[in-house]
Structure formats: structure tokens, C-alpha cells
Amino acid sequence: MSRRALYREYRPTTFSEVIGQEHVITILKNQVKEQSFSHAYLFCGSRGTGKTSTAKILSRAVNCSSPKDGEPCGCCEHCRIAQEGSADIIEIDAASNNGVDNVRDLIDQAQFAPLQLKYRVFIIDEVHMLSISAFNALLKTLEEPPEHILFILATTEPQKLPATIISRCQRFDFHRLTIAHIIARLQTVLQSVGAEIEPDGLRMIARAADGGMRDALSLADQCLSFCGNKVTKQDVLDTLGSVGQETLFSLSGAIFDGDAAKCLSILNDIVQSGRDLGVFTNDLNAHLRSLLLAKTCGDCIDLLDCTDDQMRLLEKQAKSVSEAQILYTMEQILKVQSTIRYFPAPRILLESTLVRVCRPVDDHSTEALEARIALLERNGVKAASASSAAPSLFEPAVEKEQPAAAQEDFIPEAPPEDAGISLPWEEEKPNRPQPAPEPGNASEVSPASEKKVKPEQKAASAPAAGDSEAQRIWNGALNRIKIKNPMVYFLAKEGTGSALHGDTLNVTFPAAAESKMSMCNATINMTVINAALNEERPNTSVLFRTEQLNDQEKKLKELFGSALTIEES
């Protein structure tokens, strides 16, 4: 006789062998003891939780001549007939027999008395696959079946069943099996076949089974076929296509450190070893979830179903990172997990995502901002630099009180009073004094006032370190832009006229305002800027560029992107 799969060879034959479903087994055993059966049962639950096995056991128990403590005795004639296969126990796959004609045949069979047993039992698996017409045809027979008929319906998706079907059955919900239950059953089965799998390997199989005993036995069978009767942890990893915990800890650590190069190196090793990137992404998300639970709950072995050593490692890594970093990384990896199977180049998708989570520059969400701050603190940037950047990050709409002279934009030619322009970013202040300097004399502002002017104010004010004629022309153009289009003015005022070469005006933007410079280069905005500039100085074109940063400013720019404003002391 050919060898059978482990999940078929070791299918439970009694209620006591069904694990993890005590709430269901207790009720069914009591009904067998009292011989008070329902005419229809509905077994719901995810795959591999024991629905079909329990249905088969129940079909034997109701026909047993002398049940023992609610269990089929296995010795009487009815039990032997049921075990060998009887015409009175009929299993129907609703996925392939889902039409109304199939249900009509079933109803016709239900009219006949059982041939060998006391009850004729119909086990309908995946009953949610029946058509609406088939359900309607079954309703009357299911509500008032003949006394010798018993229906047992099994489904993984009870929400698809009509309420009229559910209300006619006794419903039992089968729970997912815990890792402890799966490991205990695997050890029993392996002992019966004379095989051994290392404890860490058993735990990996139990995790991969996702609460299903059939999946766990199939994976164990696959490992035994691959390695023989002695299976190590590495053999299980090779069979599952997974990566070890060491790799996950190393990769997550590199992500939290912002070390993109190390992340890509680890990913390359994973690809070269032949691991499935879809499985790896699932493993990485599971690891991030474990870190989040460890960060939130501390010692949570009961939630993670892990060993004490693994819990200690998770707690150690969770303490070194912020909750914001973990949440942001999880959010990005979850997006990859949902699309990687359909992406033609999964490695490229995963590499770009890892670089993005290591350098959250262009993402301006709150989670990304918190992740940047945590990364800044983790990399040990001086507190003074961080504190100088903080106001521009968290208080963008609040202006500190400045002296009267410093509050002005110092634009040489102010717009007319009847222009009626009210800019949303300019703070209204009562009794605001008029600017002291005359047009064209903005360079005479006192040094004490200029020290307190922010970079964005300096951009439209007196020339800092460039061609004074270039700055004068740019200031005049800014006045005209402010009247034509206040929003373009808001972008352009970050620039400073740095040089005038013939008919080309060079305007320099600070590195922190690179995104605003890019928006100024847009065709629709450039049209407004060129028109204003040609009114100020005919036949003149503008060329935008960014200023150079020192090493520390580059590091802050890399972490915070365009959201960062560096104030001069």
C-alpha cells in the first residue's frame, strides 16, 4: 500500500484526539451521552482546525450502539461499518456540487431510510459555495428533515451563508490552534513515525501553519521528505524559504540606524541564498509586530508565543528604538507586502522601500517626522543642532515677537496700499509701525535688527553676501510678483539675488528651500516670475541654484529634508 500523508494518516478518530476545540467537543459529547441530537449542525472556522474530522467523528458517534462517555466505542458493528465506509454517511463537496440539481438529488436520497446504520448523515463541506437557488432548495428539507436524517455543514466563510440557513442549524465556531497545541500534536505524531525535529524547528513550523493543524503536519511531512528522520532548525528554514531570527534582528537594526547600505547588503544575501521575497516580507512584518508589542506591552510571551530568550532579545531591541520608528517602518513594509506578488521586479520594490524607511526625507506625515526625530537622536547629532531645527518643524505657523524693524520684509518697493492683498502667512499685528528705511536703502538696516531676521526674511531683504545690484533687481521683482501672485511670491522670496551676468540674474536658494526652488521652476510659476523681472529690468532672465551646506547641515538635511529650516545665531 502506498504511503499516505501525515495529516491523513493521523486524522483524529475520537473526540478526545481533537485538540484546541474543548468548547465544541464538550457539547457534542454531552449530546451523544443523552442521545439528544440536533437535526442540523454548522461547523465554522479557518482551515485545518478540525471541522471535517469532528463531523466524521460525530457521524460515527450518533450511530454507535454503545458509546462510551460520549465517544464512539469503535468496537460495535455500526462503528466498524462507519470506519470502513458506509453508504449511509455521505460526504459532499459543495465547491464542485453547488447547483440546484445537486441539492435536489440530495433531497431525493434523504427520503430513503438508512441501509445499515441508525441515521443517514450528510456532511456538506465548503457549504458557502452553494448557489442561492441551491440554498433555497435546501431550506425546507433542512428545517424539517426526516427523523433518520442528520445534516452537518462545514464552512470557512460563514458570513456568506444566508441567515435562513444559519438559523436552522446549531452553530459551532472552531478556534485557531495555538502554537503550543500544534507543537504538542506534532511531537506526538513524530514520535509515532520515529522522527525528530529540533524544538526551534517545530516552533517555526507551528508559526508558519497559522493556526491550522493540517498545514503544520504537511510542512512536517515535507521536512521529513527533505531531510529524513532527523531535522534541524536550518533544514526547516530551507524548506520554508524563511530567514533566521538573526537576519531579521540585523536587518531591523540597520533600518532603525538609518544604514541603507547595510540593509541592501543583507537583502542581497537573502536573495543569493534563494529565499522567497514574499515569505521574507511576511517574516519581516511579523518581526516588526513583535517589536511593537514588546515596546508597548513589555514582556508579552503569551501574545507572541515565543521563548524566553527570544522575548529578551525583542525587549532589548525595542528599548533602543521609538514606537514612531516601528510604526512608520511597518506601514511602509505592509504596503510592499500587499503588492510584491504582482510586481514584476520584487527585489527592486523591496530595495527602494528599505532605502526609503532608512531615509524618510520626502514623507511629510506625522509618523515620518517622528521617525526622523528618533533617527536623529539615535545617530547622536548634537542637541544644539536639533533644538535649533525644532521650531521650524513643530511651530511652522507661529511667529515669535520681533522688534518693529525686524518684523518687516525689507522689500525696497512696497505694494500700493489699495492693492487689497492679504497674505495668509503674514501675521496681523495691531499698530504695526511703518518701515523706517527708504526704498533702495534696505542695506542700512542696523546690525542688531538683522541678527534676528529669519532666513526666509533675509531672502527678500538686504543682500547678505552677493552682488548688491543683483539683490536690488531681485527685490524689485519680488515686489511685482507679490502683487501679481502672492503664492508665487511666497515661494520666490526664499531666494537671494547673488550675481548679475549680463542679462542673466542668478538667484540662490538655501538648501532647506530646495523644494520651493523646484516649484518656482514650474512653467506656470516661471511665467509670473519672468514677467515681473522684465518689468523691473527688460530683457533679463533668471537662473535659480542652491547654496552649499557644511557637513553637519548636510546630515540634518538628509534626515529632515525640506521641512528643516536652519536659523543663524
PDB file of C-alpha atoms in Angstrom, residues 7 13 78 125 149 156-157 271 274 277 308 337 374 381 467 485:
ATOM      1  CA  TYR A   7      -2.404  14.671   8.069  1.00  0.00           C
ATOM      2  CA  THR A  13     -10.743   9.280  15.240  1.00  0.00           C
ATOM      3  CA  HIS A  78     -22.013   0.154  13.387  1.00  0.00           C
ATOM      4  CA  ASP A 125     -18.086  20.643   3.123  1.00  0.00           C
ATOM      5  CA  ILE A 149     -31.530  12.297   8.627  1.00  0.00           C
ATOM      6  CA  THR A 156     -14.608  28.581   6.350  1.00  0.00           C
ATOM      7  CA  GLU A 157     -16.741  31.630   5.460  1.00  0.00           C
ATOM      8  CA  VAL A 271      18.291  36.851  -2.488  1.00  0.00           C
ATOM      9  CA  GLY A 274      17.394  31.634  -2.811  1.00  0.00           C
ATOM     10  CA  LEU A 277      10.992  37.610  -1.077  1.00  0.00           C
ATOM     11  CA  ASP A 308      12.090  33.475  26.992  1.00  0.00           C
ATOM     12  CA  GLN A 337       3.582  43.056   1.234  1.00  0.00           C
ATOM     13  CA  ALA A 374      14.072  59.357  16.617  1.00  0.00           C
ATOM     14  CA  VAL A 381      23.520  64.579  16.480  1.00  0.00           C
ATOM     15  CA  ASP A 467      26.049  91.429  -5.809  1.00  0.00           C
ATOM     16  CA  ASN A 485       0.568  86.312  -7.482  1.00  0.00           C
TER      17      ASN A 485
END
